CSV table of C-alpha atoms in Angstrom, one decimal:
chain,number,residue,atom,x,y,z
G,132,MET,CA,-8.0,-3.6,7.4
G,133,LYS,CA,-5.3,-1.8,9.4
G,134,ASP,CA,-4.1,0.0,6.3
G,135,LEU,CA,-7.6,1.0,5.3
G,136,LYS,CA,-8.2,2.6,8.8
G,137,ARG,CA,-4.8,4.4,8.5
G,138,CYS,CA,-5.8,5.6,5.0
G,139,ILE,CA,-9.0,7.1,6.4
G,140,GLU,CA,-7.2,8.7,9.3
G,141,ILE,CA,-4.6,10.5,7.2
G,142,GLN,CA,-7.1,11.5,4.5
G,143,ALA,CA,-8.9,13.5,7.2
G,144,GLU,CA,-5.7,15.4,8.0
G,145,ARG,CA,-4.8,16.2,4.4
G,146,PRO,CA,-5.8,14.7,1.0
G,147,LEU,CA,-3.7,11.8,-0.1
G,148,THR,CA,-1.3,12.1,-3.0
G,149,VAL,CA,-1.6,9.8,-6.0
G,150,ARG,CA,1.4,7.7,-4.8
G,151,GLU,CA,-0.1,7.4,-1.3
G,152,LYS,CA,-3.4,6.2,-2.9
G,153,ASP,CA,-1.5,3.7,-5.0
G,154,TRP,CA,0.3,2.4,-2.0
G,155,PHE,CA,-2.9,1.8,-0.1
G,156,ASN,CA,-4.5,0.2,-3.1
G,157,LEU,CA,-1.6,-2.2,-3.6
G,158,ARG,CA,-1.6,-3.1,0.1
G,159,TYR,CA,-5.3,-3.8,0.0
G,160,ASP,CA,-5.0,-5.9,-3.2
G,161,ARG,CA,-2.2,-7.9,-1.6
G,162,GLY,CA,-4.3,-8.7,1.4
G,163,SER,CA,-7.4,-9.7,-0.6
G,164,ILE,CA,-5.9,-12.4,-2.8
G,165,ARG,CA,-7.9,-15.5,-2.1
G,166,CYS,CA,-8.6,-17.5,-5.2
G,167,GLY,CA,-6.4,-19.5,-7.6
G,168,SER,CA,-3.7,-22.1,-6.9
G,169,ARG,CA,-1.0,-21.7,-4.3
G,170,SER,CA,1.7,-20.9,-6.8
G,171,TYR,CA,-0.6,-18.4,-8.6
G,172,ARG,CA,-1.3,-16.6,-5.4
G,173,SER,CA,2.4,-16.6,-4.4
G,174,GLY,CA,3.2,-15.1,-7.8
G,175,LEU,CA,0.6,-12.4,-7.4
G,176,ILE,CA,1.8,-11.5,-3.9
G,177,SER,CA,5.4,-11.4,-5.1
G,178,SER,CA,4.5,-9.1,-8.0
G,179,LEU,CA,2.5,-6.8,-5.6
G,180,ASP,CA,5.4,-6.7,-3.1
G,181,ARG,CA,7.8,-5.7,-5.9
G,182,ALA,CA,5.4,-2.9,-7.0
G,183,ILE,CA,5.0,-1.7,-3.4
G,184,LYS,CA,8.8,-1.6,-2.9
G,185,ARG,CA,9.3,0.3,-6.2
G,186,LEU,CA,6.6,2.8,-5.2
G,187,GLU,CA,8.1,3.3,-1.8
G,188,LYS,CA,11.4,4.2,-3.5
G,189,GLU,CA,9.6,6.9,-5.5
G,190,MET,CA,7.7,8.3,-2.5
G,191,THR,CA,9.0,11.3,-0.6
G,192,SER,CA,10.0,10.6,3.1
G,193,ASP,CA,6.9,12.6,4.2
G,194,GLU,CA,4.6,10.4,2.1
G,195,LEU,CA,6.2,7.3,3.3
G,196,ARG,CA,6.0,8.3,7.0
G,197,ARG,CA,2.3,9.1,6.5
G,198,VAL,CA,1.3,5.8,4.9
G,199,LYS,CA,3.4,3.7,7.3
G,200,GLY,CA,2.1,5.5,10.4
G,201,GLU,CA,5.5,6.5,11.7
């Protein structure tokens, strides 16, 4: 929820880039995993965490600052 509010706030300032949208979508997906076995959920969360980290490496410092609220 916090990420969604942040997304709306910064979208009002300036349109989001594709990488910023992807970052928010991955964060939202990670927070909404609720069904399946414990190991299945853990695996999905691990995969999403890796995707988020990879995306953060590709993002410019300005994009990263905007999405993280720094």
